[in-house]
GROMACS .gro file of C-alpha atoms in nm:
model
  206
    1MET     CA    1  -2.066  -1.339  -4.281
    2THR     CA    2  -1.739  -1.191  -4.403
    3THR     CA    3  -1.521  -0.959  -4.200
    4GLY     CA    4  -1.614  -0.663  -4.423
    5VAL     CA    5  -1.985  -0.722  -4.384
    6THR     CA    6  -1.944  -0.760  -4.007
    7ALA     CA    7  -1.763  -0.428  -3.988
    8VAL     CA    8  -2.034  -0.253  -4.191
    9VAL     CA    9  -2.309  -0.396  -3.968
   10THR     CA   10  -2.120  -0.294  -3.654
   11ILE     CA   11  -2.067   0.061  -3.779
   12SER     CA   12  -2.430   0.086  -3.887
   13LEU     CA   13  -2.551  -0.023  -3.545
   14ALA     CA   14  -2.318   0.225  -3.375
   15VAL     CA   15  -2.440   0.510  -3.596
   16ALA     CA   16  -2.802   0.413  -3.538
   17THR     CA   17  -2.745   0.401  -3.163
   18VAL     CA   18  -2.583   0.744  -3.161
   19GLN     CA   19  -2.864   0.890  -3.371
   20TRP     CA   20  -3.125   0.738  -3.142
   21LEU     CA   21  -2.950   0.878  -2.831
   22LEU     CA   22  -2.927   1.223  -2.993
   23ALA     CA   23  -3.297   1.210  -3.065
   24HIS     CA   24  -3.370   1.087  -2.712
   25TRP     CA   25  -3.112   1.294  -2.523
   26TRP     CA   26  -3.319   1.277  -2.206
   27VAL     CA   27  -3.226   0.909  -2.175
   28LEU     CA   28  -2.862   1.011  -2.129
   29ILE     CA   29  -2.963   1.250  -1.852
   30ILE     CA   30  -3.158   0.977  -1.671
   31VAL     CA   31  -2.870   0.731  -1.705
   32GLY     CA   32  -2.626   0.993  -1.577
   33VAL     CA   33  -2.846   1.075  -1.277
   34LEU     CA   34  -2.883   0.706  -1.194
   35ALA     CA   35  -2.509   0.647  -1.225
   36ALA     CA   36  -2.436   0.945  -1.002
   37GLY     CA   37  -2.685   0.818  -0.746
   38VAL     CA   38  -2.533   0.470  -0.744
   39GLY     CA   39  -2.184   0.618  -0.713
   40ALA     CA   40  -2.287   0.842  -0.425
   41LEU     CA   41  -2.451   0.550  -0.247
   42TRP     CA   42  -2.137   0.340  -0.289
   43VAL     CA   43  -1.916   0.618  -0.149
   44GLN     CA   44  -2.158   0.669   0.140
   45ARG     CA   45  -2.147   0.297   0.229
   46ILE     CA   46  -1.766   0.299   0.228
   47ARG     CA   47  -1.765   0.601   0.459
   48GLN     CA   48  -2.023   0.440   0.687
   49ARG     CA   49  -1.820   0.122   0.714
   50ALA     CA   50  -1.507   0.323   0.798
   51GLU     CA   51  -1.700   0.521   1.059
   52TRP     CA   52  -1.847   0.204   1.211
   53ALA     CA   53  -1.498   0.054   1.232
   54ARG     CA   54  -1.369   0.370   1.401
   55VAL     CA   55  -1.653   0.373   1.653
   56ARG     CA   56  -1.606   0.003   1.730
   57ALA     CA   57  -1.235   0.059   1.784
   58GLN     CA   58  -1.295   0.358   2.011
   59ALA     CA   59  -1.550   0.164   2.212
   60LEU     CA   60  -1.335  -0.149   2.245
   61ARG     CA   61  -1.345  -0.288   2.598
   62MET     CA   62  -1.234  -0.636   2.699
   63ARG     CA   63  -1.242  -0.815   3.032
   64ILE     CA   64  -0.933  -1.003   3.136
   65ALA     CA   65  -1.128  -1.330   3.127
   66GLU     CA   66  -1.205  -1.269   2.759
   67ILE     CA   67  -0.837  -1.207   2.693
   68ASP     CA   68  -0.744  -1.531   2.871
   69ALA     CA   69  -0.968  -1.722   2.629
   70LEU     CA   70  -0.778  -1.599   2.321
   71ASP     CA   71  -0.492  -1.772   2.147
   72HIS     CA   72  -0.161  -1.591   2.112
   73ARG     CA   73  -0.233  -1.463   1.761
   74ALA     CA   74  -0.573  -1.320   1.853
   75PHE     CA   75  -0.413  -1.167   2.161
   76GLU     CA   76  -0.172  -0.973   1.940
   77PHE     CA   77  -0.458  -0.840   1.727
   78VAL     CA   78  -0.645  -0.728   2.040
   79VAL     CA   79  -0.338  -0.536   2.158
   80ARG     CA   80  -0.316  -0.376   1.814
   81ASP     CA   81  -0.684  -0.276   1.829
   82LEU     CA   82  -0.647  -0.134   2.180
   83MET     CA   83  -0.362   0.085   2.059
   84ARG     CA   84  -0.579   0.198   1.769
   85ARG     CA   85  -0.860   0.271   2.013
   86ASP     CA   86  -0.624   0.510   2.189
   87GLY     CA   87  -0.555   0.699   1.867
   88CYS     CA   88  -0.241   0.522   1.746
   89ARG     CA   89  -0.144   0.398   1.403
   90ALA     CA   90  -0.078   0.035   1.493
   91GLU     CA   91   0.000  -0.284   1.305
   92ARG     CA   92   0.051  -0.643   1.409
   93VAL     CA   93   0.394  -0.758   1.295
   94GLY     CA   94   0.416  -1.075   1.503
   95GLY     CA   95   0.521  -1.402   1.349
   96ALA     CA   96   0.838  -1.565   1.226
   97GLY     CA   97   1.121  -1.315   1.209
   98ASP     CA   98   0.937  -1.043   1.401
   99ASP     CA   99   1.253  -0.949   1.595
  100ALA     CA  100   1.074  -0.958   1.931
  101CYS     CA  101   0.799  -0.716   1.832
  102ASP     CA  102   0.440  -0.831   1.790
  103VAL     CA  103   0.275  -0.490   1.763
  104ARG     CA  104   0.435  -0.169   1.637
  105ALA     CA  105   0.250   0.156   1.690
  106VAL     CA  106   0.293   0.530   1.656
  107ASP     CA  107   0.099   0.725   1.916
  108PRO     CA  108  -0.071   1.065   1.862
  109VAL     CA  109   0.242   1.258   1.967
  110GLY     CA  110   0.475   1.066   1.738
  111ARG     CA  111   0.634   0.816   1.977
  112VAL     CA  112   0.707   0.473   1.832
  113TRP     CA  113   0.603   0.173   2.042
  114ALA     CA  114   0.742  -0.180   2.007
  115ILE     CA  115   0.527  -0.425   2.201
  116GLN     CA  116   0.612  -0.788   2.264
  117CYS     CA  117   0.301  -0.987   2.363
  118LYS     CA  118   0.316  -1.296   2.583
  119HIS     CA  119  -0.017  -1.471   2.615
  120LYS     CA  120  -0.050  -1.723   2.896
  121ARG     CA  121  -0.324  -1.981   2.858
  122ASP     CA  122  -0.337  -2.022   3.236
  123GLY     CA  123  -0.317  -1.651   3.305
  124GLU     CA  124  -0.145  -1.566   3.632
  125ARG     CA  125  -0.114  -1.937   3.718
  126GLY     CA  126   0.108  -1.994   3.416
  127SER     CA  127   0.483  -1.961   3.403
  128ALA     CA  128   0.623  -1.613   3.464
  129VAL     CA  129   0.774  -1.406   3.184
  130GLY     CA  130   1.145  -1.397   3.258
  131VAL     CA  131   1.450  -1.185   3.190
  132GLY     CA  132   1.528  -1.374   2.867
  133VAL     CA  133   1.224  -1.224   2.691
  134LEU     CA  134   1.319  -0.876   2.810
  135GLN     CA  135   1.674  -0.921   2.684
  136GLN     CA  136   1.544  -1.005   2.337
  137VAL     CA  137   1.327  -0.694   2.335
  138ASN     CA  138   1.613  -0.480   2.464
  139GLY     CA  139   1.828  -0.596   2.173
  140THR     CA  140   1.577  -0.512   1.898
  141ALA     CA  141   1.311  -0.264   2.008
  142ARG     CA  142   1.521   0.049   1.958
  143GLN     CA  143   1.787  -0.081   1.722
  144VAL     CA  144   1.559  -0.264   1.477
  145HIS     CA  145   1.213  -0.112   1.525
  146GLY     CA  146   1.316   0.243   1.610
  147ALA     CA  147   1.109   0.239   1.928
  148ASP     CA  148   1.086   0.521   2.177
  149VAL     CA  149   0.887   0.296   2.408
  150ALA     CA  150   0.968  -0.076   2.449
  151VAL     CA  151   0.696  -0.285   2.613
  152VAL     CA  152   0.653  -0.645   2.718
  153LEU     CA  153   0.288  -0.719   2.779
  154THR     CA  154   0.128  -1.030   2.926
  155ASN     CA  155  -0.199  -1.155   3.071
  156GLY     CA  156   0.017  -1.341   3.322
  157ARG     CA  157   0.298  -1.224   3.547
  158PHE     CA  158   0.667  -1.138   3.543
  159SER     CA  159   0.940  -1.310   3.739
  160SER     CA  160   1.092  -1.138   4.041
  161LYS     CA  161   1.414  -1.079   3.846
  162ALA     CA  162   1.239  -0.945   3.536
  163VAL     CA  163   1.078  -0.649   3.714
  164PRO     CA  164   1.400  -0.473   3.827
  165TRP     CA  165   1.580  -0.574   3.506
  166GLY     CA  166   1.310  -0.406   3.300
  167GLY     CA  167   1.338  -0.090   3.509
  168ARG     CA  168   1.714  -0.069   3.460
  169HIS     CA  169   1.689  -0.112   3.083
  170ARG     CA  170   1.382   0.104   3.017
  171ILE     CA  171   1.159  -0.189   2.926
  172HIS     CA  172   0.802  -0.117   3.034
  173LEU     CA  173   0.624  -0.418   3.181
  174VAL     CA  174   0.248  -0.458   3.152
  175ASP     CA  175   0.128  -0.742   3.373
  176ARG     CA  176  -0.216  -0.895   3.418
  177ARG     CA  177  -0.342  -0.624   3.653
  178LEU     CA  178  -0.227  -0.337   3.434
  179LEU     CA  179  -0.348  -0.507   3.115
  180GLY     CA  180  -0.692  -0.552   3.269
  181GLU     CA  181  -0.707  -0.186   3.371
  182TRP     CA  182  -0.609  -0.078   3.021
  183ALA     CA  183  -0.834  -0.317   2.827
  184GLU     CA  184  -1.144  -0.262   3.041
  185GLY     CA  185  -1.103   0.113   3.082
  186SER     CA  186  -1.074   0.416   2.859
  187ARG     CA  187  -0.730   0.553   2.949
  188PRO     CA  188  -0.449   0.512   2.696
  189LEU     CA  189  -0.157   0.290   2.789
  190TRP     CA  190   0.085   0.582   2.823
  191ASP     CA  191  -0.131   0.724   3.103
  192LEU     CA  192  -0.083   0.403   3.299
  193LEU     CA  193   0.295   0.373   3.263
  194ASP     CA  194   0.573   0.562   3.437
  195ARG     CA  195   0.873   0.732   3.276
  196ILE     CA  196   0.731   0.753   2.924
  197PRO     CA  197   0.956   0.957   2.689
  198PRO     CA  198   0.831   1.302   2.588
  199SER     CA  199   0.654   1.378   2.264
  200ARG     CA  200   0.854   1.364   1.942
  201ARG     CA  201   0.653   1.658   1.808
  202PRO     CA  202   0.739   2.012   1.921
  203THR     CA  203   0.484   2.192   2.135
  204VAL     CA  204   0.315   2.480   1.953
  205LEU     CA  205   0.307   2.788   2.176
  206SER     CA  206  -0.007   2.998   2.154
   0.00000   0.00000   0.00000
């Protein structure tokens, strides 16, 4: 079949199809209704999945023993999800070149959080988180990540020197006890910490 003949056949079929559809216009209506129904169902499923994810995040509770069983990467994702549970926009940024920040979050009043996570496989029996980790965070949390709140968080413990050092340099320390209270409860992290900076957003007077 030559190109010309093929073109004529194609045009003829197209014309015949159009004529048939014009004569049977109700078919177009049925197809349109079906397409609209499928589209609405697809949109509804997307919304349901988003809502289910939101509900799961809001209901997230973890016992400290469950946290102990995680690896360091999963631990960072759990911290991210706990911040999201509390209404933050949070992302895991941990990995090579993270500049001592595993989770960065913005809380509901606009404060930026830079959280360094230290997972201890042996929990409180493992080695203590020392001043060196805090010094790294102190050098990058505000300067690199723009943090209002710098946090070092662990399922273990901090050394005796790290605790006062963190206080002097405005590094908030979340140890095993505080982590357990946060993860198992329903209060946001900022309700459990002292000396949190004020909101970045101005208060609207009524």
